[in-house]
Amino acid sequence: MAEPIRVASGFGREFPGCDPARAEALANLIRAANEALGELDRRRRTLSNLSASGFEALAVLDGASVPLTGTDIANHLLVTTASITSLLDTLAGRGYIERQPHPIDRRKTLISITKTGRQLVDEMLPIVHTTATQLLDELSPSQLETFVSVCTHLRNRVEQLSELPPPMPRPRRRPTPRIRTSDHV
Amino acid sequence: MAEPIRVASGFGREFPGCDPARAEALANLIRAANEALGELDRRRRTLSNLSASGFEALAVLDGASVPLTGTDIANHLLVTTASITSLLDTLAGRGYIERQPHPIDRRKTLISITKTGRQLVDEMLPIVHTTATQLLDELSPSQLETFVSVCTHLRNRVEQLSELPPPMPRPRRRPTPRIRTSDHV
DNA sequence: TATTGTTATACTCTATAACTATA
DNA sequence: TATAGTTATAGAGTATAACAATA
C-alpha cells in the first residue's frame, strides 16, 4: 500500500526558507507521474515497441488532421530538429509516417501519418484514456479540479521562473545523523 | 500564461467508458511533472552536469547514512543492476562515490558517498526544496493536501493494476474531421 | 542453486556542430 | 542573412544476456 511521500520532521530547520508541504507535494507529483508513465508505457508497448516520444509524435500528427513540418513537431515535443529527424526516421521505418516535400517552400518536409499510423493511434488513445479512468477512479470532481488547478499553477510558475536566473538558496543545516557509518554491516 | 489541458468536447462519445475529467487530470499531471523536472534539471546542472538519476542515487546514499549495496540502489531507482553499474561508474569517475568490498558477503560491493558527494548533495537539496517552495506558492494547505491525496490514490491504483493484464478498452469512435487533409498548405 | 555485480552489446533519446538547400 | 532539415558525432540511460565469484 503506497503511502504519501513525507519529509522528515526536522525539515524546516534543515532547509531554512523551504516549505515542507510544498516539498512533499512536488515529490509526490514527480513520483506519481513517473509511476503513471511506467504503467502507460507498459500498456502501450503491448501495441508497438515505440517510445513515449514516438507515441506522442503520432498523437500530435493524428490530432492535427493536416500534415505538419518537422519543426512543428519539434516544437510540440520540445526537442531540437535534429532529434526529430532521428525520431521520424524510426517512425518512418516502421511505416507509421511518410515524408513529402512541401509543395511551396522547398526547404520544408511535410510529415503525414499513414493509415497504419492512424490505426495505431486509434488503438493507443483508448488505452491511455482507459488507464486515466482507472488510475483516478473514486475521486470527486472537486478533488480532480483542485488537482488540475495545482498542476496549472505550477506550470505557470515554471514559465515565469525559467526565464530568471536560479535563486541562491539558503544553505542546508545538515542534521546530526542518528546512525553511525560504522553500523552498516 | 499556461492554461489547464482540456480534452475536446466530444471526448465522451469518442472514447466510450472513459472519463474526460480523469483524462484531463492525468494529462495535466504528466505535463506539470515534465515541466517541473525540466526546471529542476536546469537548476541542478548549475552545480554539476549529472543526470536526474545520478542526483537521485546520491540523494539516496546521503539519506541512508550508511553505505548501500548496488542492489539497494537499483531497488530505489527501479532499474536493473546492470544499469546501476553504469550509473555508479559515472558517479565514481567524478569522485562522488566509492566502492568498497563488503566485509562479510564477498559477492557484494558497498557504495559510500564521498565528502565531495556530500557537498554536492548539500548544495543540491536546498535547490530542489527552494524550487518546490517557489513553484507551489500561493496554494492553501488544503489544496496541497488534496493534491497529495490524488497522487497517492493514483500510485495505489498503479500498484494494483500493474499486476493485472491490461484491460481491453472499448474502441475509439473517431470523429469526422472538420479540416480536410488537402487544406494543409 | 540462487544471488551479486560486471561486462558485452545494443537501442533509443537527446544534444551540438557542420552542412546543404532554399527563402 | 535566416530557416528547414539532414548528417555526423557523441554521450547518457536503459535493457538483455552471458559470465565469474560467492553464498
Coordinates of C-alpha atoms (C1' of nucleotides) in Angstrom, one line a residue:
Chain A
M1 CA 0.0 0.0 0.0
A2 CA 1.6 3.2 -1.2
E3 CA 1.7 6.0 1.4
P4 CA 2.2 9.7 0.7
I5 CA 5.8 10.7 0.5
R6 CA 6.5 12.9 3.6
V7 CA 9.6 14.9 4.5
A8 CA 11.4 14.3 7.8
S9 CA 10.3 16.1 10.9
G10 CA 13.3 18.4 11.1
F11 CA 12.7 19.6 7.5
G12 CA 12.1 23.3 8.5
R13 CA 15.3 23.5 10.4
E14 CA 17.3 21.6 7.9
F15 CA 16.2 23.7 4.9
P16 CA 15.5 27.2 6.1
G17 CA 13.0 29.1 4.0
C18 CA 11.6 26.0 2.4
D19 CA 8.1 24.8 3.0
P20 CA 7.7 21.1 3.9
A21 CA 4.2 20.9 2.5
R22 CA 5.3 22.1 -0.9
A23 CA 8.4 19.9 -0.9
E24 CA 6.1 16.9 -0.2
A25 CA 3.7 18.0 -2.9
L26 CA 6.5 18.2 -5.5
A27 CA 7.9 14.8 -4.5
N28 CA 4.5 13.2 -4.7
L29 CA 3.9 14.8 -8.1
I30 CA 7.1 13.5 -9.6
R31 CA 6.7 10.0 -8.1
A32 CA 3.1 9.7 -9.2
A33 CA 3.9 10.9 -12.8
N34 CA 6.8 8.5 -13.0
E35 CA 4.7 5.5 -11.9
A36 CA 1.8 6.5 -14.2
L37 CA 4.1 6.9 -17.1
G38 CA 5.6 3.5 -16.4
E39 CA 2.1 1.9 -16.5
L40 CA 1.2 3.8 -19.6
D41 CA 4.4 2.7 -21.3
R42 CA 3.8 -0.9 -20.3
R43 CA 0.3 -0.9 -21.8
R44 CA 1.2 1.0 -24.9
R45 CA 4.1 -1.4 -25.7
T46 CA 1.5 -4.2 -26.0
L47 CA 0.6 -2.4 -29.3
S48 CA 4.0 -1.4 -30.6
N49 CA 7.5 -1.2 -29.2
L50 CA 7.6 2.6 -29.5
S51 CA 9.0 5.1 -27.1
A52 CA 6.8 7.6 -25.3
S53 CA 8.1 10.3 -27.7
G54 CA 7.2 8.1 -30.7
F55 CA 3.6 7.7 -29.5
E56 CA 3.4 11.4 -28.7
A57 CA 4.6 12.4 -32.1
L58 CA 2.0 10.2 -33.7
A59 CA -0.8 11.6 -31.4
V60 CA 0.2 15.1 -32.4
L61 CA 0.1 14.2 -36.1
D62 CA -3.3 12.5 -35.7
G63 CA -4.7 15.4 -33.7
A64 CA -3.5 18.0 -36.2
S65 CA -5.6 16.5 -39.1
V66 CA -3.1 18.0 -41.5
P67 CA 0.5 17.2 -42.3
L68 CA 3.0 19.0 -40.1
T69 CA 6.5 20.1 -40.7
G70 CA 9.4 18.7 -38.7
T71 CA 9.8 22.0 -36.9
D72 CA 6.1 21.9 -35.9
I73 CA 6.6 18.5 -34.2
A74 CA 9.8 19.6 -32.6
N75 CA 8.0 22.5 -31.0
H76 CA 5.3 20.2 -29.6
L77 CA 7.8 17.8 -28.2
L78 CA 10.2 20.5 -27.0
V79 CA 13.3 18.9 -28.7
T80 CA 15.7 20.0 -31.4
T81 CA 15.0 19.4 -35.1
A82 CA 18.0 17.1 -35.2
S83 CA 16.3 14.9 -32.6
I84 CA 13.1 15.0 -34.5
T85 CA 14.8 13.8 -37.6
S86 CA 16.0 10.8 -35.7
L87 CA 12.6 10.1 -34.2
L88 CA 10.9 10.4 -37.6
D89 CA 13.4 8.0 -39.1
T90 CA 12.2 5.5 -36.5
L91 CA 8.5 6.1 -37.2
A92 CA 9.0 6.1 -41.0
G93 CA 11.0 2.8 -40.8
R94 CA 8.0 1.2 -39.1
G95 CA 5.6 2.6 -41.6
Y96 CA 3.7 5.0 -39.2
I97 CA 4.6 8.2 -41.1
E98 CA 5.6 9.4 -44.5
R99 CA 7.6 12.4 -45.6
Q100 CA 6.6 14.5 -48.6
P101 CA 8.2 17.6 -50.0
H102 CA 6.4 20.8 -49.1
P103 CA 4.6 21.9 -52.3
I104 CA 5.6 25.6 -51.9
D105 CA 8.5 26.0 -49.5
R106 CA 11.1 23.5 -50.8
R107 CA 13.1 23.7 -47.6
K108 CA 10.3 22.0 -45.7
T109 CA 9.2 18.5 -45.4
L110 CA 5.6 17.6 -44.6
I111 CA 5.0 14.7 -42.3
S112 CA 1.8 12.7 -42.8
I113 CA 0.6 9.9 -40.6
T114 CA -0.1 6.8 -42.6
K115 CA -3.1 4.6 -42.4
T116 CA -1.1 2.2 -40.2
G117 CA -0.2 5.1 -38.0
R118 CA -3.8 6.1 -37.6
Q119 CA -4.8 2.6 -36.7
L120 CA -2.1 2.6 -34.1
V121 CA -3.3 5.9 -32.6
D122 CA -6.9 4.5 -32.7
E123 CA -5.7 1.7 -30.5
M124 CA -3.4 3.7 -28.4
L125 CA -5.6 6.6 -27.3
P126 CA -8.3 4.3 -25.7
I127 CA -5.6 2.6 -23.8
V128 CA -4.3 5.9 -22.5
H129 CA -7.8 7.2 -21.5
T130 CA -8.9 4.0 -20.0
T131 CA -5.8 4.0 -17.9
A132 CA -6.5 7.5 -16.7
T133 CA -10.1 6.5 -15.9
Q134 CA -8.9 3.5 -13.9
L135 CA -6.0 5.3 -12.1
L136 CA -8.1 8.2 -11.0
D137 CA -11.3 6.5 -10.0
E138 CA -13.2 7.2 -6.8
L139 CA -12.1 10.8 -6.7
S140 CA -14.7 13.6 -6.6
P141 CA -15.0 16.2 -9.4
S142 CA -13.9 18.8 -6.9
Q143 CA -10.7 16.8 -6.0
L144 CA -9.8 16.4 -9.6
E145 CA -10.4 20.1 -10.3
T146 CA -8.2 21.1 -7.4
F147 CA -5.6 18.7 -8.7
V148 CA -5.7 20.3 -12.2
S149 CA -5.5 23.8 -10.6
V150 CA -2.4 22.9 -8.7
C151 CA -0.8 21.5 -11.8
T152 CA -1.6 24.6 -13.8
H153 CA -0.4 26.9 -11.0
L154 CA 2.9 25.0 -11.0
R155 CA 3.2 25.2 -14.8
N156 CA 2.7 29.0 -14.7
R157 CA 5.4 29.3 -12.1
V158 CA 7.8 27.3 -14.2
E159 CA 7.0 29.6 -17.1
Q160 CA 7.8 32.6 -15.0
L161 CA 10.8 31.3 -13.2
S162 CA 12.6 29.6 -16.1
E163 CA 13.4 33.0 -17.6
L164 CA 15.1 34.2 -14.4
P165 CA 18.5 33.2 -13.0
P166 CA 18.1 30.5 -10.4
P167 CA 17.9 31.9 -6.9
M168 CA 20.7 31.4 -4.4
P169 CA 19.1 29.1 -1.8
R170 CA 19.8 29.3 1.9
P171 CA 22.3 26.5 2.9
R172 CA 21.3 23.2 4.3
R173 CA 21.8 22.7 8.0
R174 CA 22.6 19.1 8.0
P175 CA 21.2 17.2 11.0
T176 CA 23.5 15.1 13.1
P177 CA 23.0 11.5 11.9
R178 CA 21.4 9.1 14.4
I179 CA 23.1 6.1 12.7
R180 CA 26.8 6.0 12.5
T181 CA 28.7 5.0 9.4
S182 CA 30.2 2.1 11.1
D183 CA 26.8 0.4 11.7
H184 CA 26.5 -0.7 8.2
V185 CA 27.3 -4.4 8.2
Chain B
M1 CA 0.0 32.1 -19.5
A2 CA -0.4 28.3 -19.2
E3 CA -3.9 27.1 -19.2
P4 CA -5.2 23.7 -17.9
I5 CA -5.0 21.0 -20.5
R6 CA -8.6 20.1 -21.5
V7 CA -9.9 17.3 -23.7
A8 CA -12.1 18.1 -26.7
S9 CA -15.9 18.5 -26.3
G10 CA -16.7 15.2 -28.0
F11 CA -14.5 13.2 -25.7
G12 CA -17.2 11.1 -24.1
R13 CA -18.5 10.0 -27.5
E14 CA -15.1 9.4 -28.9
F15 CA -13.8 7.3 -26.1
P16 CA -16.7 5.3 -24.6
G17 CA -16.3 4.4 -21.0
C18 CA -13.6 7.0 -20.4
D19 CA -14.0 9.9 -18.1
P20 CA -12.9 13.3 -19.5
A21 CA -12.2 14.8 -16.1
R22 CA -9.8 12.0 -15.3
A23 CA -8.1 12.1 -18.7
E24 CA -7.6 15.8 -18.2
A25 CA -6.2 15.2 -14.7
L26 CA -3.7 12.6 -16.0
A27 CA -2.6 14.8 -18.9
N28 CA -2.1 17.8 -16.5
L29 CA -0.2 15.6 -14.1
I30 CA 2.3 14.4 -16.7
R31 CA 2.8 17.8 -18.3
A32 CA 3.3 19.5 -14.9
A33 CA 5.8 16.9 -13.8
N34 CA 7.6 17.1 -17.1
E35 CA 8.0 20.9 -16.8
A36 CA 8.9 20.8 -13.1
L37 CA 11.6 18.2 -13.9
G38 CA 12.9 20.3 -16.6
E39 CA 13.3 23.3 -14.3
L40 CA 14.8 21.1 -11.6
D41 CA 17.2 19.7 -14.1
R42 CA 18.2 23.2 -15.3
R43 CA 18.9 24.4 -11.8
R44 CA 20.8 21.2 -10.6
R45 CA 23.0 21.3 -13.6
T46 CA 24.4 24.7 -12.4
L47 CA 26.1 22.5 -9.8
S48 CA 27.2 19.5 -11.8
N49 CA 26.4 18.0 -15.2
L50 CA 24.7 15.0 -13.7
S51 CA 21.5 13.3 -14.8
A52 CA 18.4 13.2 -12.6
S53 CA 19.2 9.5 -11.9
G54 CA 22.7 10.5 -10.8
F55 CA 21.4 13.1 -8.4
E56 CA 18.8 10.7 -7.1
A57 CA 21.3 8.0 -6.4
L58 CA 23.5 10.5 -4.5
A59 CA 20.4 11.6 -2.5
V60 CA 19.6 8.0 -1.6
L61 CA 23.1 7.4 -0.5
D62 CA 23.2 10.6 1.6
G63 CA 19.8 9.9 3.1
A64 CA 20.8 6.3 4.0
S65 CA 23.6 7.4 6.3
V66 CA 25.3 4.0 5.7
P67 CA 26.8 2.5 2.6
L68 CA 24.4 0.7 0.4
T69 CA 24.9 -2.2 -2.0
G70 CA 24.3 -1.8 -5.7
T71 CA 21.1 -3.8 -5.5
D72 CA 19.8 -1.5 -2.7
I73 CA 20.2 1.5 -5.0
A74 CA 18.8 -0.4 -8.0
N75 CA 15.7 -1.1 -6.0
H76 CA 15.3 2.6 -5.0
L77 CA 15.7 3.7 -8.6
L78 CA 13.7 0.9 -10.1
V79 CA 16.3 -0.1 -12.6
T80 CA 18.4 -3.2 -13.2
T81 CA 21.7 -3.9 -11.5
A82 CA 23.4 -3.6 -14.9
S83 CA 22.1 -0.1 -15.3
I84 CA 23.3 0.7 -11.8
T85 CA 26.8 -0.5 -12.5
S86 CA 26.9 2.0 -15.4
L87 CA 25.5 4.8 -13.3
L88 CA 27.9 4.2 -10.5
D89 CA 30.7 4.2 -12.9
T90 CA 29.8 7.7 -13.9
L91 CA 29.5 8.8 -10.2
A92 CA 32.7 7.2 -9.2
G93 CA 34.5 8.7 -12.2
R94 CA 33.5 12.1 -10.9
G95 CA 34.5 11.3 -7.4
Y96 CA 31.1 11.4 -5.8
I97 CA 31.0 7.8 -4.6
E98 CA 33.5 5.0 -3.7
R99 CA 33.2 1.3 -4.0
Q100 CA 34.4 -1.0 -1.2
P101 CA 34.2 -4.7 -0.8
H102 CA 31.6 -5.9 1.6
P103 CA 33.4 -7.1 4.7
I104 CA 31.3 -10.3 5.1
D105 CA 29.5 -11.2 1.9
R106 CA 32.2 -11.1 -0.7
R107 CA 29.7 -11.0 -3.6
K108 CA 28.6 -7.6 -2.6
T109 CA 30.1 -4.1 -3.1
L110 CA 29.3 -1.3 -0.6
I111 CA 28.8 2.1 -2.1
S112 CA 29.8 5.1 0.0
I113 CA 29.2 8.7 -0.8
T114 CA 32.4 10.7 -0.7
K115 CA 32.9 14.0 1.0
T116 CA 32.7 15.6 -2.4
G117 CA 29.4 13.8 -3.0
R118 CA 28.0 15.0 0.3
Q119 CA 29.0 18.6 -0.5
L120 CA 27.1 18.2 -3.8
V121 CA 24.0 16.9 -2.1
D122 CA 24.3 19.7 0.5
E123 CA 24.1 22.1 -2.4
M124 CA 21.5 20.2 -4.4
L125 CA 18.8 19.6 -1.8
P126 CA 18.3 23.3 -1.0
I127 CA 17.9 24.0 -4.7
V128 CA 15.3 21.3 -5.0
H129 CA 13.3 22.3 -2.0
T130 CA 13.6 26.0 -2.8
T131 CA 12.2 25.2 -6.3
A132 CA 9.3 23.3 -4.8
T133 CA 8.6 26.3 -2.4
Q134 CA 8.6 28.7 -5.4
L135 CA 6.6 26.5 -7.8
L136 CA 3.8 25.7 -5.3
D137 CA 3.4 29.1 -3.7
E138 CA 0.0 30.7 -3.1
L139 CA -1.7 27.4 -2.6
S140 CA -3.6 26.6 0.6
P141 CA -2.6 23.7 2.8
S142 CA -5.9 22.1 1.9
Q143 CA -5.2 22.4 -1.8
L144 CA -1.8 20.8 -1.3
E145 CA -3.2 18.1 0.8
T146 CA -5.8 17.2 -1.8
F147 CA -3.1 17.2 -4.4
V148 CA -1.0 14.7 -2.4
S149 CA -4.1 12.6 -1.8
V150 CA -4.8 12.3 -5.5
C151 CA -1.1 11.4 -6.2
T152 CA -1.2 8.7 -3.6
H153 CA -4.5 7.3 -4.8
L154 CA -3.1 7.1 -8.3
R155 CA 0.1 5.4 -7.0
N156 CA -2.0 2.8 -5.2
R157 CA -4.0 2.1 -8.4
V158 CA -0.8 1.7 -10.3
E159 CA 0.4 -0.8 -7.7
Q160 CA -2.8 -2.8 -8.1
L161 CA -3.2 -2.6 -11.8
S162 CA 0.4 -3.3 -12.8
E163 CA 0.0 -6.9 -11.6
L164 CA -3.1 -7.5 -13.8
P165 CA -3.2 -8.0 -17.6
P166 CA -4.1 -4.7 -19.3
P167 CA -7.9 -4.4 -19.9
M168 CA -9.3 -4.4 -23.4
P169 CA -10.6 -0.9 -23.9
R170 CA -13.6 0.0 -25.9
P171 CA -12.7 1.2 -29.3
R172 CA -12.3 4.8 -30.3
R173 CA -15.2 6.3 -32.3
R174 CA -13.1 8.7 -34.4
P175 CA -14.9 12.0 -35.0
T176 CA -15.3 13.2 -38.6
P177 CA -12.5 15.7 -39.1
R178 CA -13.6 19.3 -39.7
I179 CA -10.4 20.1 -41.6
R180 CA -9.6 18.2 -44.7
T181 CA -6.1 16.8 -45.4
S182 CA -5.9 18.9 -48.5
D183 CA -6.1 22.2 -46.5
H184 CA -2.5 21.9 -45.3
V185 CA -0.7 24.4 -47.5
Chain C
dT1 C1' 21.0 -23.4 -7.0
dA2 C1' 20.5 -18.6 -6.1
dT3 C1' 22.5 -14.1 -5.7
dT4 C1' 25.6 -10.0 -6.7
dG5 C1' 27.8 -7.5 -9.6
dT6 C1' 30.2 -6.9 -14.0
dT7 C1' 31.0 -7.0 -19.0
dA8 C1' 29.4 -7.1 -23.6
dT9 C1' 26.2 -5.5 -26.7
dA10 C1' 22.5 -2.9 -28.5
dC11 C1' 18.9 0.5 -28.8
dT12 C1' 16.8 5.0 -28.0
dC13 C1' 16.7 9.7 -27.0
dT14 C1' 19.0 13.7 -26.9
dA15 C1' 22.3 17.3 -28.0
dT16 C1' 25.9 20.2 -30.6
dA17 C1' 28.1 21.4 -34.8
dA18 C1' 28.7 21.5 -39.6
dC19 C1' 26.4 21.3 -43.9
dT20 C1' 23.1 21.7 -48.0
dA21 C1' 19.3 23.7 -50.0
dT22 C1' 16.2 27.1 -50.1
dA23 C1' 13.8 31.6 -48.9
Chain D
dT1 C1' 21.0 36.5 -43.7
dA2 C1' 17.8 33.4 -41.9
dT3 C1' 15.3 29.0 -41.9
dA4 C1' 14.4 23.8 -42.6
dG5 C1' 16.1 19.7 -42.5
dT6 C1' 19.9 16.2 -42.5
dT7 C1' 24.2 14.1 -41.3
dA8 C1' 27.9 13.1 -38.3
dT9 C1' 29.2 12.5 -33.9
dA10 C1' 28.9 12.0 -29.0
dG11 C1' 27.1 10.9 -24.5
dA12 C1' 23.7 9.1 -21.2
dG13 C1' 20.4 5.8 -19.6
dT14 C1' 18.4 1.7 -20.1
dA15 C1' 17.8 -3.2 -21.3
dT16 C1' 19.0 -8.3 -22.1
dA17 C1' 22.2 -12.0 -21.9
dA18 C1' 26.2 -14.3 -20.5
dC19 C1' 29.6 -14.7 -17.1
dA20 C1' 32.5 -15.1 -12.7
dA21 C1' 32.6 -15.1 -7.9
dT22 C1' 30.4 -16.2 -3.9
dA23 C1' 26.7 -17.9 -0.7

